Each structure stands twice: as structure tokens, then as C-alpha cells.
Amino acid sequence: MSRLNMELPGLSMRNPIMPASGCFGFGKEYAKFYNLEKLGAIAIKAATVETRFGNPTPRVAETSSGMLNAIGLQNPGLDSVLANELVWLEQYDVPIVANIAGTKTEDYIEVAERISKAKNVHAIELNISCPNVKEGGITFGTDPKVASELTKLVKEVSSVPVYVKLSPNVTDIVEMAVAVEEAGADGLAMINTLLGMRIDLRKRKPILANGSGGLSGPAIKPVAIRMIHQVSQVVSIPIIGMGGISSAEDVVEFFLAGASAVAVGTANFVDPFVCPTIIDELPGLLDELGVEHITELIGGSWK
Amino acid sequence: MIVENMEIVSQKNIASQVYELVLQGQELVSLAIQGQFLHVKVSEGTDPMLRRPISIASIDKDKNQLTVIYRAGGRGTNMLANKQVGDQVSVLGPLGNGFPVEATNAGEKAVLIGGGIGVPPLYELSMQLVAKGITVIHVLGFASSKDVFYEEKFTELGETYVATMDGTKGYHGTVIDVIKDKGISFDTIYSCGPTPMLKAIETTFPEERGFLSLEERMGCGIGACFACVCHVQNDPTGIAYKKICTDGPVFAIGEVEL
């Protein structure tokens, strides 16, 4: 496995594969299928200060090679995540990336400060790009000044490195990336879902109760590859790439675009074993490509 | 729950757009109980992306076979309907909690109320109840005569009434009308069908011992994605919830908001 190990700020990973936040709960469901220590890291579901129920149902709609969701950051709240979910995860020797969200700056600061002190949380993923909540979320992730300011404040209180999760729903993602790097971000996570909608032909209404939702799955992979390719050549902080990854080939493509680790999201819903399968298949693919260590692939497609 | 490639041993069109599919497996069948569902992958690739939740209609542990009944109409279910005997499908399951047979005692009477594509899971339930010495009465509602299936099979197990909304077969009206008009008495209600029907059952029989199987669009089917969450009844905080895929799909009358 030494061909796959990866050192990123805060994250010493036995392989660069982690399940993406929001697609893996807090790990309990998938622990019924395999040992979570197989994973490089786990990005847990977003935590907010308060307990959140989320949006009305239907919350998911299918699209061609993708899925729309508008879960609305449902989570048990910071106190419960700290006392129950993270404590339960302590039985596994795997670094946790804590995704944090909020409706106002103070919320983000409180969650970041407290969750970063949990002993198995090795990094924070600053979620400024969730498109499915009315307040907060994406409103922080579309204005470089606002994103930059929030990144600075979260960095000040966090005991662990901070990865800023960027939204693709912006005109210039490079501008956003540069702004949060200058504000002190230790890394980037990109991309979050693309805003989308589907309409029920018979009811003549959007399928999702929320109207629109975030598009994920293989349908968005080319967008993610393009954005990571652009951003990674401009910033000097590492990128955790995500967006439609479902195979070892996809992982290599993300690395060639400039990612240093990847998160697998929607594919977990289709195949609960997708992460361990990718991890098992990567060495064979590296052989095929004549690559000794996966780090050799990072940015391999740059000019 | 496991993921298993199962072989199609039979695929039959049994009503308008309704198919009965028999799947041969290894381990998965031995785990299944009445009222649980499967998450079926209908294509090899990623289009369509998600698995389809389909309830289990009957379980044959001796032959290692499961029968499911589904309505084809959308793109994914049409792809499933086009699969042939001998084809393999990836199945995640069995999922969900299932109907509690133990809630009814031997010698008691259960009414099983099904609506449309909610009828299938009641079939295995009925067999299990009958095997326990419980008298079963079936009230099956469909839109029209072309939609009716399994009437004979249910009749073999107990008293069976079919109702259609347009009156083209059986009783003209709703399942509730049948129960009231025929003066059907029972100790337990088991039901699966569209939410308006389940609501009507709960409103008509709020104090009865009863179990309702819910349906919702799902992402993962295993409790990780929080797509199929519903509110708990009489919850002043508004944040208590149940996941239909893992806490359900079967809930007691009065347990969750319909």
C-alpha cells in the first residue's frame, strides 16, 4: 500500500481515497459492509451548531448519470456530533475530515473551534458551497471577499488545517481559489454540486420539494476536472478533488488534472463497496500506466 | 444486507405496465422477511445512476428465489422490464424493517390493505400470517381493471375484495369504502400503498393496531444519505425524524407524519 500513501496538511493517509461529505453519513452504515480503516480518510456529514431537520421531501431526483439532491444539511447538531458520532468513529484508525457549515459567521467559528479539538478530527472542510440551504452555505462561497474573510476567521480558531470547499456555481473559480489561499486556507476541496433542477411532466412542477438542488455524479466529472486543472496550476495548496468519481480511472484523471487526493460521493449510493474497490484496483492501474507512486500523477496534464 | 448479483429466472407482464420478476440468488434470500425491499441496479453503467427500490412480493428460501413486482413507466423501470431470463442484476438488500407478523396473535384477524403497486409486499406477509394461524382479509385497491393483479393468489390465502376507482372491476370505490360497506372487522391492519390512501386509513382507524408501509424517493437505501427522512408525529421540536429506508418502510399507525 505504500504506493498509495499520501501526506497532506493534517492528513496522513494510507491512500488518497475518502468518501465525500454528505454521502457517507457518519460512517455507521458503511461499517456494516467493510472495515472503515481501509479508507484514506473519512469526510463526515456537515455539522452545524444547531440540530437541523433539512428540507421537505422529495429530496432527491435522478438525472442522466447523476443525481440532484436538496437534503438541506440535516444533521444532529454539533454537540451530538462531538459526543456521539465522532466518539463512535474513534474505534477506527482513520483520519476524519469534519465538514462544517452555518448560517452566519459566528456559527462557523463555533463549530470550527470546537470540532477541530476532537481527537480524531485531523482537518476541517469549510463548507461555503452547499446550494441547498436558504441562508449561509453558498452565500459565503460566491463572493471572494466574504469567503476570504470567513476563511481567515476559521483559520484563527481551528486547531487543525482548513480545506475550503469551493462551489462550481461561480463565474470565476480561480478568483475564489486564490482569495481563500491568500486568506490562509491549507487546501481546497472541489467541487461541490452544480445547481440544477428537474420538472415532473405530469405535475408540471419541479420534482424536488426545494425546487432546485445540487447535481452530483458522473454527469459533473468534466466540470470538476476542468476546474481543478485551472485552479491547481495557479494555487500552491493541495486540492482534494471530487465530482463524479466512481472508478480507479477517474481517480487517476483527477490526479492528472491536479488533485492530490479524492473524495467519492454519489457512487457510494450505487455501490456501497465503491471506495474499497477503487483502492484495490489502483495499484494495477498504476502498473499499467508505468507509475511507481500515485503522487507522480499529480498535475500530469499541466502544460 | 449484502450486495449480490442475482439471476433473472422469470419475468412476466401481469397487469398494465406491471411486471413480476423472479430472482435467483445465494445468500440474500435467506436474510429476507415480509415487507422488506431491494435496491436494484437496472443498468451496467451510470445512466440511470441510482438503484431502484422495489418491494419483495414473495420469498422462497428452499429455491433461493425472490419474487418482486414493479411498475414499469420511468426510464429505469423500463430498462428492468427489458431484461431477459438469464440476465444478472446487482441487488442490494434486503433493506428496511419489514412488517411485524408478531404484532398479531394466532386466532386473530388481520386486514391487509393494498393500493396499486403497494399490493406486492402484502403477499408474503399474508402467507406468513396464515402460516401462524391468523385469519387474513385482503382489500386491494386499483385504479382500473387493467391494473389488477394477484387477485387469485390472495384469494387462495383468505377472503379477498378488489376495488377499482373507475368501477371496471370489483367494488366501485376506495379500500376504505369496502371495509365500511362490508362491515369488515379485524384486530390488526397492515397496509402499503399511496400516501393519500395511508392517510385515509390512519384517519379512519386512528386507534387501531396497524402498520403502514411508506414510499419515498431514495438515494442510498441504507440510511446514509438522509433523502427519505420523515417527521415524527406530535413532535414539538420539529426535528425528530425517521428514515424510511432503515427505520421503515413500515411504521405503526400514528408514528410518523404522512
XYZ file of C-alpha atoms in Angstrom:
561
model
C 0.000 0.000 0.000
C 3.000 2.302 0.199
C 2.389 3.150 -3.457
C -0.775 4.958 -2.453
C 0.062 6.741 0.791
C -0.408 10.490 0.791
C 0.695 13.281 3.112
C -1.491 16.366 3.046
C -1.781 19.157 5.621
C -3.150 17.428 8.719
C -3.878 14.228 6.851
C -1.538 11.292 6.871
C -3.438 8.926 4.588
C -2.725 5.283 3.749
C -4.341 6.007 0.383
C -5.787 9.159 -1.155
C -9.395 7.935 -1.221
C -12.064 9.263 1.111
C -15.837 9.191 0.983
C -17.219 12.682 0.338
C -19.095 14.602 2.980
C -22.840 14.124 2.876
C -22.574 10.833 1.029
C -21.371 8.657 3.885
C -23.324 9.840 6.926
C -21.002 9.371 9.904
C -19.752 6.025 8.626
C -22.036 3.674 10.570
C -23.987 2.420 7.560
C -20.891 1.605 5.536
C -19.136 -0.011 8.505
C -21.680 -2.815 8.030
C -20.118 -3.516 4.623
C -16.359 -3.165 5.250
C -13.690 -2.063 7.718
C -13.528 1.748 7.583
C -9.764 1.576 8.183
C -9.437 0.605 4.547
C -10.116 4.277 3.692
C -7.538 7.042 3.466
C -9.791 9.386 5.433
C -13.495 9.996 6.006
C -15.213 13.316 5.313
C -18.200 13.229 7.643
C -21.583 14.828 7.074
C -21.703 18.580 7.654
C -22.132 19.669 11.252
C -23.955 22.863 12.199
C -24.309 24.433 15.650
C -27.979 23.551 15.827
C -29.768 20.303 15.058
C -31.201 20.536 11.564
C -34.080 18.623 10.055
C -33.331 19.692 6.498
C -35.636 20.259 3.557
C -39.040 18.726 2.797
C -39.152 15.580 0.642
C -38.697 14.645 -2.160
C -35.060 15.483 -1.591
C -33.507 13.540 -4.453
C -34.210 13.285 -8.152
C -32.334 11.294 -10.705
C -30.725 12.689 -13.831
C -28.693 11.206 -16.652
C -25.568 9.821 -14.970
C -26.214 11.920 -11.936
C -28.432 12.863 -9.073
C -29.981 16.061 -7.777
C -30.240 16.447 -4.032
C -31.612 19.026 -1.665
C -31.122 17.361 1.715
C -30.596 20.721 3.423
C -27.690 19.834 5.715
C -29.755 17.645 8.018
C -27.547 16.726 10.966
C -27.835 16.067 14.700
C -26.039 19.298 15.633
C -22.522 19.978 16.901
C -22.998 18.682 20.463
C -24.291 15.338 19.246
C -21.672 15.010 16.501
C -18.963 15.547 19.135
C -20.499 13.318 21.799
C -21.820 10.501 19.640
C -20.667 10.355 16.036
C -17.009 11.309 16.461
C -16.661 9.204 19.607
C -18.098 6.203 17.751
C -15.610 6.785 14.913
C -12.697 6.690 17.382
C -12.683 2.885 17.174
C -11.250 3.229 13.656
C -7.692 4.322 12.959
C -8.616 6.691 10.151
C -8.313 10.491 9.978
C -11.584 12.394 9.946
C -12.249 15.484 7.864
C -15.006 17.440 9.607
C -17.233 19.338 7.207
C -18.609 22.449 8.900
C -21.496 24.680 7.873
C -23.509 27.550 9.277
C -25.955 30.318 8.586
C -23.772 33.090 9.963
C -20.075 33.681 10.612
C -20.378 33.102 14.365
C -21.825 29.618 13.713
C -18.892 28.624 11.524
C -16.443 29.883 14.126
C -18.099 27.980 16.965
C -18.251 24.709 15.018
C -14.676 25.072 13.741
C -13.226 25.849 17.147
C -14.960 23.006 18.969
C -14.899 20.265 16.335
C -11.234 20.826 15.483
C -10.357 19.860 19.075
C -11.910 16.404 18.719
C -9.067 13.914 18.849
C -9.824 12.110 15.580
C -10.593 15.256 13.545
C -7.436 15.930 11.522
C -8.789 18.565 9.151
C -11.758 20.832 8.592
C -13.626 21.116 5.334
C -15.139 24.578 5.312
C -18.450 24.224 3.534
C -19.187 27.550 1.896
C -20.782 25.960 -1.101
C -23.890 23.989 -0.132
C -26.538 25.117 -2.618
C -29.454 23.678 -0.663
C -29.924 25.939 2.320
C -31.652 29.297 2.250
C -29.176 31.071 4.466
C -25.446 30.512 4.670
C -23.868 27.827 2.576
C -23.411 29.091 -0.902
C -23.877 32.733 0.043
C -20.444 32.523 1.654
C -18.945 30.778 -1.338
C -19.756 33.050 -4.241
C -18.141 36.289 -3.125
C -14.322 36.157 -2.866
C -14.246 38.825 -0.155
C -16.791 37.063 2.036
C -15.123 33.674 1.511
C -11.728 35.125 2.264
C -12.903 36.797 5.466
C -14.595 33.637 6.709
C -11.524 31.530 5.906
C -9.340 33.903 7.965
C -11.672 33.764 10.958
C -11.996 29.971 10.832
C -8.223 29.567 10.483
C -7.734 31.665 13.621
C -9.806 29.331 15.783
C -9.123 25.968 14.177
C -6.640 23.565 15.764
C -6.306 21.630 12.501
C -5.672 22.557 8.843
C -8.605 24.029 6.928
C -9.659 22.926 3.448
C -12.129 25.269 1.784
C -14.776 23.515 -0.291
C -15.374 25.590 -3.386
C -18.595 25.909 -5.301
C -18.632 25.473 -9.074
C -21.602 27.864 -9.203
C -19.400 30.924 -9.735
C -18.192 32.863 -12.734
C -14.507 32.547 -11.905
C -13.451 29.697 -9.631
C -9.781 30.662 -9.915
C -10.550 34.025 -8.314
C -12.281 32.217 -5.419
C -9.411 29.763 -5.015
C -6.774 32.486 -4.957
C -8.796 34.517 -2.463
C -9.093 31.692 0.064
C -5.451 30.652 -0.435
C -4.372 34.208 0.374
C -6.638 34.099 3.422
C -4.658 31.146 4.739
C -6.510 28.058 3.554
C -4.334 24.947 3.886
C -6.038 23.222 0.989
C -9.041 23.211 -1.299
C -11.841 20.725 -1.783
C -13.502 20.969 -5.137
C -16.031 20.806 -6.467
C -19.337 20.886 -4.649
C -22.551 20.177 -6.557
C -23.804 22.183 -9.518
C -27.177 23.865 -9.155
C -29.816 22.060 -11.161
C -33.496 21.274 -11.497
C -35.828 18.606 -12.878
C -39.514 19.000 -13.621
C -42.255 16.384 -13.288
C -44.081 16.214 -16.641
C -47.475 15.356 -15.201
C -47.497 17.645 -12.177
C -45.711 20.409 -14.130
C -43.737 21.213 -11.012
C -40.100 20.718 -10.001
C -39.540 17.193 -8.655
C -37.587 18.369 -5.632
C -39.673 19.956 -2.885
C -36.931 22.591 -2.639
C -37.297 23.402 -6.328
C -33.656 23.205 -7.251
C -30.886 21.012 -5.902
C -27.250 20.103 -6.270
C -26.222 17.938 -9.202
C -23.647 15.256 -8.469
C -22.419 12.045 -10.057
C -20.513 11.233 -13.273
C -22.509 13.937 -15.099
C -20.414 16.645 -13.388
C -16.998 14.996 -13.704
C -15.826 17.034 -16.731
C -16.689 20.260 -14.911
C -14.685 19.167 -11.877
C -11.716 18.107 -13.998
C -11.688 21.413 -15.845
C -11.919 23.491 -12.663
C -9.225 21.503 -10.839
C -6.985 21.710 -13.909
C -7.401 25.513 -13.929
C -7.082 26.100 -10.196
C -4.266 23.673 -9.401
C -1.902 25.476 -11.794
C -2.488 28.779 -10.049
C -2.514 27.902 -6.340
C 0.207 26.201 -4.335
C -2.041 24.479 -1.791
C -3.218 20.911 -2.397
C -6.640 20.051 -3.795
C -8.936 17.249 -2.704
C -10.787 16.540 -5.937
C -14.355 15.324 -6.202
C -17.254 15.246 -8.603
C -18.484 12.032 -10.180
C -15.628 9.717 -9.222
C -16.643 6.064 -9.436
C -13.555 4.164 -10.625
C -9.766 3.939 -10.317
C -9.541 5.511 -13.793
C -11.494 8.510 -12.530
C -9.062 8.894 -9.625
C -6.087 8.951 -11.985
C -7.827 11.535 -14.170
C -8.377 13.789 -11.143
C -4.708 13.409 -10.167
C -3.590 14.260 -13.699
C -5.813 17.354 -13.509
C -4.020 18.425 -10.352
C -5.723 16.814 -7.354
C -3.652 15.324 -4.518
C -6.457 13.245 -3.009
C -10.037 12.499 -3.974
C -13.433 12.140 -2.394
C -16.012 9.686 -3.696
C -19.609 10.819 -3.275
C -22.731 9.678 -5.066
C -21.096 6.445 -6.248
C -21.327 5.139 -2.660
C -25.122 5.119 -3.026
C -24.932 2.932 -6.100
C -22.225 0.584 -4.832
C -21.511 0.610 -1.093
C -18.158 -1.074 -1.844
C -17.017 1.529 -4.372
C -14.277 3.056 -2.156
C -12.538 -0.227 -1.196
C -12.914 -1.444 -4.786
C -11.179 1.669 -6.146
C -8.406 1.336 -3.520
C -7.859 -2.307 -4.533
C -7.832 -1.511 -8.253
C -5.462 1.461 -8.141
C -2.136 -0.459 -7.890
C -2.980 -2.478 -11.015
C -3.802 0.707 -12.895
C -0.548 2.335 -11.722
C 1.308 -0.708 -13.110
C -0.490 -0.323 -16.402
C 0.470 3.363 -16.543
C 4.061 2.690 -15.513
C 3.756 4.724 -12.347
C 5.502 3.704 -9.132
C 3.760 6.056 -6.692
C 0.440 7.824 -7.175
C 2.000 11.213 -6.317
C 3.845 11.052 -9.664
C 0.499 11.654 -11.367
C -0.366 14.950 -9.669
C -0.691 17.669 -12.292
C 0.490 15.310 -15.020
C -1.702 17.042 -17.587
C -0.481 20.574 -16.919
C 1.199 22.485 -19.723
C -27.879 -6.623 3.917
C -25.485 -7.531 1.172
C -24.839 -6.800 -2.490
C -25.377 -9.805 -4.708
C -25.623 -10.464 -8.425
C -28.916 -12.304 -8.887
C -30.093 -14.119 -11.976
C -33.449 -13.482 -13.588
C -35.305 -16.799 -13.770
C -38.677 -15.388 -14.802
C -40.075 -12.069 -15.989
C -43.805 -11.748 -16.717
C -46.145 -8.886 -17.552
C -49.044 -9.443 -15.112
C -51.068 -6.207 -15.470
C -50.879 -2.918 -17.321
C -47.177 -1.920 -17.072
C -46.794 -4.255 -14.058
C -44.147 -6.974 -14.086
C -43.439 -9.966 -11.880
C -39.732 -10.732 -11.700
C -38.228 -13.833 -10.083
C -34.603 -13.549 -8.978
C -32.324 -16.440 -8.101
C -29.629 -15.781 -5.538
C -27.381 -17.232 -2.890
C -27.181 -15.547 0.474
C -29.524 -12.584 0.157
C -32.734 -14.635 0.015
C -32.001 -16.310 3.347
C -31.939 -12.898 5.053
C -35.229 -11.564 3.652
C -38.512 -11.137 5.516
C -42.000 -9.884 4.551
C -42.242 -6.165 3.822
C -38.564 -5.584 3.138
C -37.326 -4.178 -0.162
C -34.452 -4.498 -2.597
C -32.357 -1.800 -4.222
C -31.908 -2.974 -7.791
C -29.368 -1.706 -10.315
C -31.139 -1.602 -13.662
C -28.160 -0.868 -15.905
C -24.472 -1.737 -16.098
C -23.279 1.833 -16.337
C -24.129 5.091 -14.633
C -27.216 6.007 -16.637
C -29.536 5.825 -14.845
C -27.413 6.489 -11.822
C -29.340 5.207 -8.854
C -30.692 1.826 -7.826
C -34.455 1.298 -7.776
C -36.222 0.432 -4.513
C -38.601 -2.483 -5.177
C -40.539 -4.342 -2.501
C -40.342 -8.096 -2.075
C -43.574 -9.890 -3.039
C -42.600 -13.419 -2.023
C -39.644 -15.338 -0.649
C -38.802 -18.954 -1.491
C -35.944 -19.933 0.817
C -35.873 -23.541 -0.436
C -35.250 -22.492 -4.034
C -33.220 -19.387 -3.057
C -35.602 -17.227 -5.066
C -37.245 -13.861 -4.503
C -40.223 -12.521 -6.424
C -40.635 -8.782 -6.867
C -43.434 -6.928 -8.603
C -42.836 -3.477 -10.046
C -44.492 -0.959 -12.311
C -42.530 -0.026 -15.423
C -43.104 3.523 -16.580
C -39.983 5.520 -15.965
C -36.778 5.055 -17.865
C -35.109 2.889 -15.230
C -38.007 0.508 -14.633
C -38.460 0.165 -18.394
C -34.842 -0.946 -18.604
C -35.547 -3.535 -15.920
C -38.625 -4.717 -17.833
C -36.458 -5.282 -20.903
C -34.144 -7.658 -19.079
C -34.344 -11.289 -20.110
C -34.297 -14.620 -18.319
C -30.647 -15.470 -17.659
C -29.565 -11.835 -17.233
C -27.890 -10.837 -13.979
C -28.842 -7.826 -11.899
C -26.955 -6.323 -8.978
C -29.184 -6.336 -5.909
C -28.557 -4.544 -2.612
C -30.717 -5.934 0.156
C -32.722 -6.992 1.915
C -33.433 -3.463 3.160
C -35.843 -1.981 5.674
C -37.573 -3.371 8.722
C -40.448 -5.397 7.250
C -43.995 -5.995 8.514
C -44.249 -7.305 12.099
C -46.095 -10.631 11.933
C -45.588 -10.929 15.699
C -47.928 -7.992 16.288
C -50.873 -10.299 15.608
C -51.632 -13.427 17.629
C -52.725 -16.797 16.280
C -56.506 -16.911 16.068
C -56.790 -13.154 15.497
C -57.906 -11.468 12.313
C -55.753 -9.169 10.147
C -56.895 -6.933 7.318
C -54.299 -6.333 4.609
C -54.996 -3.186 2.615
C -53.054 -2.627 -0.574
C -53.121 0.145 -3.128
C -51.743 -0.333 -6.649
C -48.061 -1.103 -6.649
C -48.262 -1.202 -2.830
C -50.041 -4.564 -3.053
C -46.970 -6.825 -3.644
C -45.329 -6.779 -0.174
C -48.662 -7.832 1.351
C -48.467 -11.196 -0.419
C -45.505 -12.596 1.522
C -46.971 -11.000 4.658
C -50.270 -12.791 4.072
C -48.507 -16.143 3.662
C -46.598 -15.603 6.902
C -49.738 -14.570 8.795
C -51.688 -17.568 7.500
C -48.831 -19.897 8.467
C -49.104 -18.521 12.002
C -52.833 -19.307 12.184
C -54.092 -15.772 11.647
C -57.201 -15.158 9.549
C -56.441 -12.720 6.738
C -58.780 -10.457 4.803
C -57.385 -8.660 1.759
C -58.715 -5.397 0.431
C -56.876 -4.467 -2.744
C -57.432 -1.155 -4.486
C -56.502 -0.378 -8.080
C -57.265 2.449 -10.489
C -58.912 0.246 -13.092
C -59.461 -3.410 -14.132
C -56.324 -3.364 -16.319
C -54.213 -2.674 -13.231
C -55.425 -5.614 -11.134
C -53.002 -8.450 -10.356
C -52.625 -11.340 -7.891
C -56.370 -11.469 -7.054
C -56.433 -15.281 -7.311
C -53.239 -15.696 -5.314
C -54.593 -13.597 -2.452
C -57.957 -15.404 -2.639
C -56.164 -18.714 -2.018
C -54.952 -17.317 1.300
C -58.171 -15.708 2.534
C -61.204 -13.539 1.896
C -60.277 -11.015 -0.820
C -62.007 -7.858 -2.060
C -60.891 -5.894 -5.089
C -61.905 -2.269 -5.500
C -61.330 -0.075 -8.532
C -61.679 3.675 -8.646
C -63.464 3.568 -12.004
C -65.649 0.587 -11.096
C -64.449 -1.552 -14.016
C -63.709 -4.467 -11.693
C -64.871 -5.491 -8.247
C -66.162 -2.869 -5.863
C -66.554 0.664 -7.242
C -64.758 2.910 -4.771
C -61.892 3.052 -2.333
C -60.472 0.431 0.003
C -61.972 2.356 2.942
C -65.424 2.182 1.301
C -65.076 -1.606 1.042
C -64.147 -2.036 4.709
C -67.026 0.167 5.862
C -69.674 -1.192 3.486
C -68.815 -4.830 4.109
C -68.515 -4.241 7.847
C -65.106 -5.894 7.921
C -63.821 -6.395 11.455
C -60.178 -7.034 12.337
C -57.578 -6.985 15.108
C -54.665 -5.583 13.056
C -54.288 -3.502 9.909
C -51.313 -3.956 7.584
C -51.158 -1.611 4.631
C -48.989 -0.446 1.766
C -49.947 1.976 -0.973
C -50.033 5.626 -1.970
C -49.730 8.161 0.848
C -53.303 9.554 0.441
C -54.615 6.003 0.992
C -52.433 5.502 4.072
C -53.616 8.859 5.418
C -57.234 7.824 4.909
C -56.577 4.589 6.810
C -54.959 6.451 9.677
C -57.776 8.997 9.816
C -60.477 6.318 9.710
C -58.855 3.936 12.182
C -56.601 6.136 14.361
C -56.855 3.965 17.451
C -56.429 0.615 15.768
C -53.347 -1.577 15.919
C -51.891 -1.038 12.478
C -48.770 -0.825 10.370
C -48.258 1.290 7.266
C -45.518 0.860 4.685
C -44.322 4.181 3.210
C -42.688 5.074 -0.045
C -40.230 7.889 -0.793
C -37.545 8.732 -3.331
C -34.297 7.285 -2.006
C -30.611 7.821 -2.620
C -28.684 5.074 -0.865
C -31.363 2.835 0.688
C -29.142 2.148 3.719
C -29.583 5.257 5.863
C -26.537 7.275 4.845
C -27.906 9.968 2.549
C -30.886 11.333 4.523
C -33.011 11.636 1.373
C -36.059 9.719 2.643
C -36.444 11.295 6.059
C -39.906 11.974 7.513
C -41.201 13.841 10.566
C -42.318 12.055 13.720
C -45.935 12.770 14.767
C -46.588 15.011 17.785
C -43.005 16.215 17.943
C -42.943 19.721 19.421
C -39.313 20.279 18.403
C -39.942 19.583 14.709
C -36.526 17.987 14.362
C -37.211 14.383 15.376
C -37.122 12.161 12.325
C -37.255 8.638 10.968
C -35.540 7.348 7.865
C -37.993 5.478 5.668
C -35.258 3.211 4.274
C -33.882 1.922 7.568
C -36.319 2.861 10.361
C -39.139 1.879 7.977
C -40.563 1.461 5.432
C -43.105 0.053 7.912
C -44.288 2.309 10.744
C -47.048 1.897 13.313
C -50.187 3.985 12.822
C -49.577 7.354 14.462
C -45.794 7.064 14.458
C -44.748 9.366 11.606
C -46.287 12.228 9.661
C -47.814 11.080 6.396
